PDB file of C-alpha atoms and ligand atoms in Angstrom:
ATOM      1  CA  UNK H 944     101.601  42.839 -66.224  1.00 86.00           C
ATOM      2  CA  UNK H 945     102.734  42.103 -62.568  1.00 92.00           C
ATOM      3  CA  UNK H 946     104.548  38.772 -62.859  1.00 96.00           C
ATOM      4  CA  UNK H 947     107.744  39.938 -64.458  1.00 97.00           C
ATOM      5  CA  UNK H 948     111.139  38.304 -64.868  1.00 98.00           C
ATOM      6  CA  UNK H 949     114.370  40.670 -65.582  1.00 98.00           C
ATOM      7  CA  UNK H 950     116.939  38.965 -67.611  1.00 98.00           C
ATOM      8  CA  UNK H 951     120.335  40.434 -68.746  1.00 97.00           C
ATOM      9  CA  UNK H 952     124.001  40.241 -68.233  1.00 96.00           C
ATOM     10  CA  UNK H 953     125.693  41.110 -64.888  1.00 96.00           C
ATOM     11  CA  UNK H 954     125.571  44.954 -64.382  1.00 94.00           C
ATOM     12  CA  UNK H 955     122.877  45.480 -67.070  1.00 96.00           C
ATOM     13  CA  UNK H 956     120.659  47.129 -64.305  1.00 96.00           C
ATOM     14  CA  UNK H 957     118.464  44.525 -63.196  1.00 97.00           C
ATOM     15  CA  UNK H 958     118.572  45.210 -59.408  1.00 96.00           C
ATOM     16  CA  UNK H 959     118.230  49.100 -60.162  1.00 95.00           C
ATOM     17  CA  UNK H 960     115.129  48.661 -62.372  1.00 98.00           C
ATOM     18  CA  UNK H 961     113.597  45.948 -60.344  1.00 97.00           C
ATOM     19  CA  UNK H 962     113.645  48.189 -57.314  1.00 96.00           C
ATOM     20  CA  UNK H 963     111.916  50.939 -59.131  1.00 96.00           C
ATOM     21  CA  UNK H 964     109.355  48.668 -61.019  1.00 96.00           C
ATOM     22  CA  UNK H 965     108.468  47.002 -57.664  1.00 96.00           C
ATOM     23  CA  UNK H 966     107.654  50.355 -56.302  1.00 94.00           C
ATOM     24  CA  UNK H 967     105.526  51.416 -59.309  1.00 93.00           C
ATOM     25  CA  UNK H 968     103.628  48.005 -59.554  1.00 93.00           C
ATOM     26  CA  UNK H 969     103.241  47.421 -55.748  1.00 94.00           C
ATOM     27  CA  UNK H 970     104.711  43.964 -55.907  1.00 96.00           C
ATOM     28  CA  UNK H 971     107.926  42.711 -54.101  1.00 97.00           C
ATOM     29  CA  UNK H 972     111.357  42.897 -55.598  1.00 97.00           C
ATOM     30  CA  UNK H 973     112.943  39.356 -55.296  1.00 98.00           C
ATOM     31  CA  UNK H 974     116.582  39.130 -56.020  1.00 97.00           C
ATOM     32  CA  UNK H 975     118.211  35.846 -55.554  1.00 97.00           C
ATOM     33  CA  UNK H 976     121.649  37.538 -55.527  1.00 96.00           C
ATOM     34  CA  UNK H 977     120.541  39.758 -52.614  1.00 94.00           C
ATOM     35  CA  UNK H 978     119.141  36.686 -50.691  1.00 95.00           C
ATOM     36  CA  UNK H 979     122.428  35.097 -50.983  1.00 95.00           C
ATOM     37  CA  UNK H 980     124.489  38.186 -50.013  1.00 93.00           C
ATOM     38  CA  UNK H 981     122.254  38.618 -46.925  1.00 92.00           C
ATOM     39  CA  UNK H 982     122.637  34.945 -45.953  1.00 93.00           C
ATOM     40  CA  UNK H 983     126.314  35.174 -46.450  1.00 93.00           C
ATOM     41  CA  UNK H 984     126.661  38.185 -44.165  1.00 91.00           C
ATOM     42  CA  UNK H 985     124.471  36.642 -41.668  1.00 93.00           C
ATOM     43  CA  UNK H 986     126.633  33.334 -41.551  1.00 95.00           C
ATOM     44  CA  UNK H 987     123.416  31.130 -42.326  1.00 95.00           C
ATOM     45  CA  UNK H 988     123.658  27.514 -43.589  1.00 95.00           C
ATOM     46  CA  UNK H 989     122.360  28.830 -46.980  1.00 95.00           C
ATOM     47  CA  UNK H 990     125.135  31.400 -46.917  1.00 95.00           C
ATOM     48  CA  UNK H 991     127.760  28.894 -46.294  1.00 96.00           C
ATOM     49  CA  UNK H 992     126.555  26.829 -49.218  1.00 96.00           C
ATOM     50  CA  UNK H 993     126.313  29.842 -51.571  1.00 96.00           C
ATOM     51  CA  UNK H 994     129.449  31.671 -50.547  1.00 95.00           C
ATOM     52  CA  UNK H 995     131.885  29.627 -52.583  1.00 94.00           C
ATOM     53  CA  UNK H 996     129.876  29.842 -55.826  1.00 97.00           C
ATOM     54  CA  UNK H 997     128.989  33.696 -55.527  1.00 96.00           C
ATOM     55  CA  UNK H 998     132.589  34.770 -54.744  1.00 93.00           C
ATOM     56  CA  UNK H 999     133.853  32.838 -57.791  1.00 94.00           C
ATOM     57  CA  UNK H1000     131.071  34.141 -60.129  1.00 95.00           C
ATOM     58  CA  UNK H1001     129.639  30.524 -60.671  1.00 97.00           C
ATOM     59  CA  UNK H1002     125.905  29.716 -60.239  1.00 98.00           C
ATOM     60  CA  UNK H1003     124.636  28.294 -57.108  1.00 98.00           C
ATOM     61  CA  UNK H1004     123.180  24.673 -57.700  1.00 98.00           C
ATOM     62  CA  UNK H1005     119.651  24.730 -59.175  1.00 97.00           C
ATOM     63  CA  UNK H1006     118.164  22.673 -56.210  1.00 95.00           C
ATOM     64  CA  UNK H1007     119.327  25.200 -53.694  1.00 96.00           C
ATOM     65  CA  UNK H1008     118.060  27.973 -55.659  1.00 97.00           C
ATOM     66  CA  UNK H1009     114.849  26.734 -56.784  1.00 95.00           C
ATOM     67  CA  UNK H1010     114.039  25.537 -53.220  1.00 93.00           C
ATOM     68  CA  UNK H1011     114.705  29.054 -51.977  1.00 95.00           C
ATOM     69  CA  UNK H1012     112.584  30.921 -54.731  1.00 95.00           C
ATOM     70  CA  UNK H1013     109.517  28.470 -54.189  1.00 93.00           C
ATOM     71  CA  UNK H1014     109.646  29.445 -50.579  1.00 93.00           C
ATOM     72  CA  UNK H1015     109.840  33.175 -51.242  1.00 95.00           C
ATOM     73  CA  UNK H1016     106.897  33.062 -53.842  1.00 94.00           C
ATOM     74  CA  UNK H1017     104.755  31.130 -51.472  1.00 92.00           C
ATOM     75  CA  UNK H1018     104.513  34.243 -49.080  1.00 94.00           C
ATOM     76  CA  UNK H1019     101.520  36.337 -49.183  1.00 94.00           C
ATOM     77  CA  UNK H1020     103.089  39.537 -50.560  1.00 95.00           C
ATOM     78  CA  UNK H1021     103.946  37.515 -53.805  1.00 94.00           C
ATOM     79  CA  UNK H1022     100.252  36.366 -54.413  1.00 91.00           C
ATOM     80  CA  UNK H1023      99.525  39.513 -56.666  1.00 91.00           C
ATOM     81  CA  UNK H1024     102.816  39.446 -58.511  1.00 95.00           C
ATOM     82  CA  UNK H1025     106.501  39.957 -58.351  1.00 97.00           C
ATOM     83  CA  UNK H1026     109.515  41.394 -60.022  1.00 97.00           C
ATOM     84  CA  UNK H1027     112.256  38.491 -60.329  1.00 98.00           C
ATOM     85  CA  UNK H1028     115.799  39.767 -60.545  1.00 98.00           C
ATOM     86  CA  UNK H1029     118.517  37.167 -61.314  1.00 97.00           C
ATOM     87  CA  UNK H1030     116.090  34.195 -61.420  1.00 98.00           C
ATOM     88  CA  UNK H1031     115.641  32.042 -63.491  1.00 98.00           C
ATOM     89  CA  UNK H1032     119.292  31.815 -64.715  1.00 98.00           C
ATOM     90  CA  UNK H1033     119.194  28.221 -66.218  1.00 98.00           C
ATOM     91  CA  UNK H1034     116.711  26.145 -68.265  1.00 97.00           C
ATOM     92  CA  UNK H1035     116.053  23.932 -65.301  1.00 97.00           C
ATOM     93  CA  UNK H1036     115.127  27.235 -63.174  1.00 98.00           C
ATOM     94  CA  UNK H1037     112.940  28.482 -65.977  1.00 97.00           C
ATOM     95  CA  UNK H1038     111.113  25.130 -65.988  1.00 96.00           C
ATOM     96  CA  UNK H1039     110.634  24.988 -62.106  1.00 96.00           C
ATOM     97  CA  UNK H1040     108.988  28.489 -62.495  1.00 95.00           C
ATOM     98  CA  UNK H1041     106.766  27.461 -65.295  1.00 94.00           C
ATOM     99  CA  UNK H1042     105.225  24.710 -63.197  1.00 91.00           C
ATOM    100  CA  UNK H1043     104.524  27.065 -60.411  1.00 84.00           C
ATOM    101  CA  UNK H1044     100.785  27.381 -61.637  1.00 83.00           C
ATOM    102  CA  UNK H1045      99.530  30.765 -61.218  1.00 86.00           C
ATOM    103  CA  UNK H1046     102.901  31.991 -60.314  1.00 88.00           C
ATOM    104  CA  UNK H1047     104.347  31.374 -63.672  1.00 93.00           C
ATOM    105  CA  UNK H1048     105.735  34.718 -65.282  1.00 96.00           C
ATOM    106  CA  UNK H1049     103.630  36.656 -67.946  1.00 96.00           C
ATOM    107  CA  UNK H1050     106.565  38.393 -69.372  1.00 97.00           C
ATOM    108  CA  UNK H1051     110.617  38.042 -69.527  1.00 98.00           C
ATOM    109  CA  UNK H1052     112.235  41.385 -70.076  1.00 98.00           C
ATOM    110  CA  UNK H1053     115.746  41.292 -71.515  1.00 98.00           C
ATOM    111  CA  UNK H1054     117.987  44.374 -70.568  1.00 98.00           C
ATOM    112  CA  UNK H1055     120.330  44.758 -73.243  1.00 97.00           C
ATOM    113  CA  UNK H1056     123.778  46.363 -72.837  1.00 96.00           C
ATOM    114  CA  UNK H1057     127.231  46.170 -74.490  1.00 94.00           C
ATOM    115  CA  UNK H1058     130.024  44.347 -72.729  1.00 91.00           C
ATOM    116  CA  UNK H1059     132.304  47.430 -72.333  1.00 91.00           C
ATOM    117  CA  UNK H1060     129.392  49.419 -70.597  1.00 93.00           C
ATOM    118  CA  UNK H1061     128.573  46.396 -68.375  1.00 93.00           C
ATOM    119  CA  UNK H1062     132.323  46.320 -67.136  1.00 91.00           C
ATOM    120  CA  UNK H1063     132.204  50.295 -66.535  1.00 90.00           C
ATOM    121  CA  UNK H1064     129.024  50.024 -64.417  1.00 93.00           C
ATOM    122  CA  UNK H1065     130.131  47.041 -62.363  1.00 93.00           C
ATOM    123  CA  UNK H1066     133.592  48.711 -61.447  1.00 90.00           C
ATOM    124  CA  UNK H1067     131.952  51.893 -60.340  1.00 92.00           C
ATOM    125  CA  UNK H1068     129.140  50.079 -58.371  1.00 93.00           C
ATOM    126  CA  UNK H1069     128.622  50.625 -54.485  1.00 95.00           C
ATOM    127  CA  UNK H1070     126.096  48.769 -52.509  1.00 94.00           C
ATOM    128  CA  UNK H1071     124.389  49.255 -49.063  1.00 94.00           C
ATOM    129  CA  UNK H1072     125.078  46.053 -47.051  1.00 91.00           C
ATOM    130  CA  UNK H1073     121.933  46.705 -44.959  1.00 91.00           C
ATOM    131  CA  UNK H1074     119.103  47.536 -47.353  1.00 91.00           C
ATOM    132  CA  UNK H1075     120.897  46.449 -50.781  1.00 90.00           C
ATOM    133  CA  UNK H1076     120.247  49.825 -52.488  1.00 94.00           C
ATOM    134  CA  UNK H1077     122.748  50.094 -55.454  1.00 94.00           C
ATOM    135  CA  UNK H1078     124.768  53.231 -56.354  1.00 96.00           C
ATOM    136  CA  UNK H1079     127.278  54.140 -58.940  1.00 94.00           C
ATOM    137  CA  UNK H1080     130.106  56.539 -58.279  1.00 92.00           C
ATOM    138  CA  UNK H1081     129.428  58.612 -61.334  1.00 90.00           C
ATOM    139  CA  UNK H1082     126.111  57.674 -62.767  1.00 89.00           C
ATOM    140  CA  UNK H1083     123.915  57.289 -59.635  1.00 93.00           C
ATOM    141  CA  UNK H1084     125.937  58.552 -56.614  1.00 95.00           C
ATOM    142  CA  UNK H1085     124.557  58.813 -52.974  1.00 97.00           C
ATOM    143  CA  UNK H1086     123.842  62.259 -51.627  1.00 97.00           C
ATOM    144  CA  UNK H1087     126.809  61.988 -49.290  1.00 96.00           C
ATOM    145  CA  UNK H1088     129.914  60.055 -50.829  1.00 94.00           C
ATOM    146  CA  UNK H1089     130.073  56.581 -49.427  1.00 96.00           C
ATOM    147  CA  UNK H1090     126.918  56.660 -47.459  1.00 97.00           C
ATOM    148  CA  UNK H1091     123.542  55.165 -48.096  1.00 97.00           C
ATOM    149  CA  UNK H1092     120.617  57.776 -48.588  1.00 97.00           C
ATOM    150  CA  UNK H1093     118.220  55.490 -46.980  1.00 97.00           C
ATOM    151  CA  UNK H1094     119.879  54.256 -43.716  1.00 96.00           C
ATOM    152  CA  UNK H1095     123.185  56.091 -43.318  1.00 97.00           C
ATOM    153  CA  UNK H1096     125.106  52.739 -43.551  1.00 97.00           C
ATOM    154  CA  UNK H1097     128.650  52.876 -45.144  1.00 97.00           C
ATOM    155  CA  UNK H1098     128.529  51.667 -48.803  1.00 97.00           C
ATOM    156  CA  UNK H1099     130.813  48.563 -49.898  1.00 94.00           C
ATOM    157  CA  UNK H1100     132.057  47.135 -53.046  1.00 92.00           C
ATOM    158  CA  UNK H1101     130.876  43.557 -53.872  1.00 90.00           C
ATOM    159  CA  UNK H1102     133.484  40.721 -53.856  1.00 87.00           C
ATOM    160  CA  UNK H1103     132.388  39.467 -57.127  1.00 91.00           C
ATOM    161  CA  UNK H1104     133.122  42.821 -58.873  1.00 91.00           C
ATOM    162  CA  UNK H1105     136.798  42.187 -59.110  1.00 86.00           C
ATOM    163  CA  UNK H1106     137.753  42.123 -62.856  1.00 87.00           C
ATOM    164  CA  UNK H1107     138.589  38.386 -63.148  1.00 89.00           C
ATOM    165  CA  UNK H1108     135.237  37.457 -61.461  1.00 93.00           C
ATOM    166  CA  UNK H1109     133.390  39.946 -63.751  1.00 93.00           C
ATOM    167  CA  UNK H1110     134.800  37.909 -66.680  1.00 92.00           C
ATOM    168  CA  UNK H1111     133.644  34.760 -65.306  1.00 94.00           C
ATOM    169  CA  UNK H1112     130.216  36.023 -64.575  1.00 95.00           C
ATOM    170  CA  UNK H1113     129.970  37.133 -68.089  1.00 95.00           C
ATOM    171  CA  UNK H1114     130.922  33.758 -69.575  1.00 96.00           C
ATOM    172  CA  UNK H1115     128.556  32.031 -67.139  1.00 97.00           C
ATOM    173  CA  UNK H1116     125.852  34.355 -68.369  1.00 97.00           C
ATOM    174  CA  UNK H1117     126.382  33.502 -72.065  1.00 96.00           C
ATOM    175  CA  UNK H1118     126.732  29.801 -71.438  1.00 97.00           C
ATOM    176  CA  UNK H1119     123.862  29.196 -69.024  1.00 97.00           C
ATOM    177  CA  UNK H1120     121.539  32.123 -69.025  1.00 98.00           C
ATOM    178  CA  UNK H1121     121.423  33.224 -72.689  1.00 97.00           C
ATOM    179  CA  UNK H1122     119.563  30.048 -73.686  1.00 97.00           C
ATOM    180  CA  UNK H1123     116.681  31.323 -71.720  1.00 98.00           C
ATOM    181  CA  UNK H1124     116.007  34.109 -74.349  1.00 98.00           C
ATOM    182  CA  UNK H1125     115.030  31.468 -76.793  1.00 98.00           C
ATOM    183  CA  UNK H1126     112.967  29.715 -74.169  1.00 97.00           C
ATOM    184  CA  UNK H1127     110.852  32.861 -73.579  1.00 98.00           C
ATOM    185  CA  UNK H1128     110.836  34.066 -77.170  1.00 98.00           C
ATOM    186  CA  UNK H1129     109.335  30.592 -78.340  1.00 98.00           C
ATOM    187  CA  UNK H1130     106.510  31.223 -75.708  1.00 96.00           C
ATOM    188  CA  UNK H1131     105.997  34.651 -77.071  1.00 96.00           C
ATOM    189  CA  UNK H1132     106.884  36.331 -73.727  1.00 97.00           C
ATOM    190  CA  UNK H1133     110.362  37.844 -74.322  1.00 97.00           C
ATOM    191  CA  UNK H1134     110.511  41.636 -74.440  1.00 98.00           C
ATOM    192  CA  UNK H1135     113.966  43.086 -75.392  1.00 98.00           C
ATOM    193  CA  UNK H1136     114.694  46.687 -74.020  1.00 98.00           C
ATOM    194  CA  UNK H1137     117.721  48.828 -74.530  1.00 98.00           C
ATOM    195  CA  UNK H1138     119.283  49.089 -71.082  1.00 97.00           C
ATOM    196  CA  UNK H1139     121.516  52.019 -71.919  1.00 96.00           C
ATOM    197  CA  UNK H1140     120.791  55.751 -70.989  1.00 95.00           C
ATOM    198  CA  UNK H1141     119.382  57.357 -67.972  1.00 95.00           C
ATOM    199  CA  UNK H1142     117.834  55.119 -65.355  1.00 95.00           C
ATOM    200  CA  UNK H1143     114.596  56.866 -65.622  1.00 97.00           C
ATOM    201  CA  UNK H1144     114.359  56.321 -69.432  1.00 98.00           C
ATOM    202  CA  UNK H1145     114.980  52.638 -69.167  1.00 98.00           C
ATOM    203  CA  UNK H1146     112.230  52.360 -66.448  1.00 98.00           C
ATOM    204  CA  UNK H1147     109.867  54.068 -68.954  1.00 97.00           C
ATOM    205  CA  UNK H1148     110.995  51.571 -71.675  1.00 97.00           C
ATOM    206  CA  UNK H1149     110.280  48.573 -69.439  1.00 97.00           C
ATOM    207  CA  UNK H1150     107.076  49.863 -68.311  1.00 95.00           C
ATOM    208  CA  UNK H1151     105.986  50.291 -72.008  1.00 95.00           C
ATOM    209  CA  UNK H1152     107.140  46.812 -72.868  1.00 94.00           C
ATOM    210  CA  UNK H1153     105.220  45.283 -69.915  1.00 92.00           C
ATOM    211  CA  UNK H1154     102.015  47.240 -70.443  1.00 87.00           C
ATOM    212  CA  UNK H1155     102.363  49.228 -67.133  1.00 66.00           C
ATOM    213  CA  UNK H1156     102.824  53.021 -66.482  1.00 49.00           C
ATOM    214  CA  UNK H1157     105.627  54.868 -64.821  1.00 49.00           C
TER     215      UNK H1157
HETATM  216  P1  AP5 R1107     123.243  38.847 -58.835  1.00 76.13           P
HETATM  217  O1  AP5 R1107     123.214  39.736 -57.651  1.00 76.13           O
HETATM  218  O2  AP5 R1107     121.892  38.577 -59.529  1.00 76.13           O
HETATM  219  O3  AP5 R1107     124.274  39.545 -59.960  1.00 76.13           O
HETATM  220  P2  AP5 R1107     124.257  39.671 -61.427  1.00 76.13           P
HETATM  221  O4  AP5 R1107     123.068  38.951 -62.359  1.00 76.13           O
HETATM  222  O5  AP5 R1107     125.575  39.412 -62.026  1.00 76.13           O
HETATM  223  O6  AP5 R1107     123.798  41.146 -61.711  1.00 76.13           O
HETATM  224  P3  AP5 R1107     124.192  42.357 -60.871  1.00 76.13           P
HETATM  225  O7  AP5 R1107     123.570  42.470 -59.565  1.00 76.13           O
HETATM  226  O8  AP5 R1107     125.810  42.404 -60.897  1.00 76.13           O
HETATM  227  O9  AP5 R1107     123.836  43.491 -61.792  1.00 76.13           O
HETATM  228  P4  AP5 R1107     122.327  44.249 -62.192  1.00 76.13           P
HETATM  229  O10 AP5 R1107     121.933  43.756 -63.486  1.00 76.13           O
HETATM  230  O11 AP5 R1107     121.427  43.902 -61.013  1.00 76.13           O
HETATM  231  O12 AP5 R1107     122.876  45.660 -62.147  1.00 76.13           O
HETATM  232  P5  AP5 R1107     122.876  46.908 -61.164  1.00 76.13           P
HETATM  233  O13 AP5 R1107     121.359  47.366 -61.104  1.00 76.13           O
HETATM  234  O14 AP5 R1107     123.448  46.531 -59.883  1.00 76.13           O
HETATM  235  O15 AP5 R1107     124.011  37.451 -58.564  1.00 76.13           O
HETATM  236  C1  AP5 R1107     125.222  37.395 -58.001  1.00 76.13           C
HETATM  237  C2  AP5 R1107     125.548  35.969 -57.683  1.00 76.13           C
HETATM  238  O16 AP5 R1107     124.532  35.204 -57.103  1.00 76.13           O
HETATM  239  C3  AP5 R1107     125.780  35.131 -59.168  1.00 76.13           C
HETATM  240  O17 AP5 R1107     127.036  35.182 -59.823  1.00 76.13           O
HETATM  241  C4  AP5 R1107     125.558  33.596 -58.466  1.00 76.13           C
HETATM  242  O18 AP5 R1107     126.746  33.174 -57.951  1.00 76.13           O
HETATM  243  C5  AP5 R1107     124.323  33.902 -57.429  1.00 76.13           C
HETATM  244  N1  AP5 R1107     123.059  33.621 -58.013  1.00 76.13           N
HETATM  245  C6  AP5 R1107     122.179  34.590 -58.018  1.00 76.13           C
HETATM  246  N2  AP5 R1107     120.948  34.362 -58.666  1.00 76.13           N
HETATM  247  C7  AP5 R1107     121.248  32.965 -58.903  1.00 76.13           C
HETATM  248  C8  AP5 R1107     120.396  31.946 -59.713  1.00 76.13           C
HETATM  249  N3  AP5 R1107     119.093  32.184 -60.089  1.00 76.13           N
HETATM  250  N4  AP5 R1107     120.998  30.704 -59.920  1.00 76.13           N
HETATM  251  C9  AP5 R1107     122.356  30.456 -59.467  1.00 76.13           C
HETATM  252  N5  AP5 R1107     122.950  31.349 -58.849  1.00 76.13           N
HETATM  253  C10 AP5 R1107     122.522  32.611 -58.571  1.00 76.13           C
HETATM  254  O19 AP5 R1107     123.588  47.951 -61.837  1.00 76.13           O
HETATM  255  C11 AP5 R1107     125.008  47.897 -61.966  1.00 76.13           C
HETATM  256  C12 AP5 R1107     125.646  49.359 -61.928  1.00 76.13           C
HETATM  257  O20 AP5 R1107     125.236  50.218 -62.847  1.00 76.13           O
HETATM  258  C13 AP5 R1107     125.175  50.130 -60.543  1.00 76.13           C
HETATM  259  O21 AP5 R1107     126.329  50.784 -59.967  1.00 76.13           O
HETATM  260  C14 AP5 R1107     124.143  51.019 -60.881  1.00 76.13           C
HETATM  261  O22 AP5 R1107     124.100  52.152 -60.032  1.00 76.13           O
HETATM  262  C15 AP5 R1107     124.495  51.337 -62.387  1.00 76.13           C
HETATM  263  N6  AP5 R1107     123.505  51.520 -63.331  1.00 76.13           N
HETATM  264  C16 AP5 R1107     122.181  50.806 -63.307  1.00 76.13           C
HETATM  265  N7  AP5 R1107     121.447  51.462 -64.422  1.00 76.13           N
HETATM  266  C17 AP5 R1107     122.090  52.511 -64.902  1.00 76.13           C
HETATM  267  C18 AP5 R1107     122.066  53.310 -66.093  1.00 76.13           C
HETATM  268  N8  AP5 R1107     120.893  53.256 -66.681  1.00 76.13           N
HETATM  269  N9  AP5 R1107     123.062  54.228 -66.410  1.00 76.13           N
HETATM  270  C19 AP5 R1107     124.018  54.204 -65.665  1.00 76.13           C
HETATM  271  N10 AP5 R1107     124.418  53.425 -64.624  1.00 76.13           N
HETATM  272  C20 AP5 R1107     123.371  52.522 -64.221  1.00 76.13           C
END
């Protein structure tokens, strides 16, 4: 299957796995969080709107996100499929994707991870501000400390990875995004995958769950 939605709490590994699966399947990795961070860094109008929500760990309003994803999915590279990372996050967003005709998702994969592991992963995360590649200081370090393997940029820690914002993001996930599990389960499209263990093993589990190969 090539139209895949990745679900899971903050820090479950959606971005890490989406990048790997996109390479395997030859489809684009579309991360709404990355699009917001790029726009915030570039100071665009979209970035100005998103900044206050992202930095507090709140969701950006549905109408802003849905319009942005619709535009992204209409581009030629998404015609053969996609890995959606961080979208949908509300029932309204899931409905908007459902009515996108041929672009509706074939499968939604939940990456499960206990909360204490989520917090450990987020507090050790470093990100490349240029290419958005994600590292972890212990589990997934760059070859040279503090430097992106791909483009040599200095790595940064995300604004929303402060402990109080992590707590808010987890609460928002439970309140607004967890109902999507039932939404996709009721449609026979939910696959639940253990997000723990080495990155390569998680990729294999997702590939099996989505009928692909890794
Ligand atoms: P977004 O960027 O989507 O953040 P998130 O969902 O909170 O997820 P994260 O990016 O924090 O974690 P992840 O699951 O991708 O984990 P990662 O692979 O990095 O959204 C940010 C904000 O944007 C939201 O709060 C909201 O404001 C806004 N937004 C975005 N989409 C929206 C939407 N649809 N509607 C409204 N608002 C929206 O991994 C985490 C760490 O663990 C890394 O350091 C990684 O190296 C490490 N790691 C990964 N896998 C493993 C492993 N198997 N073992 C050990 N370490 C691992």
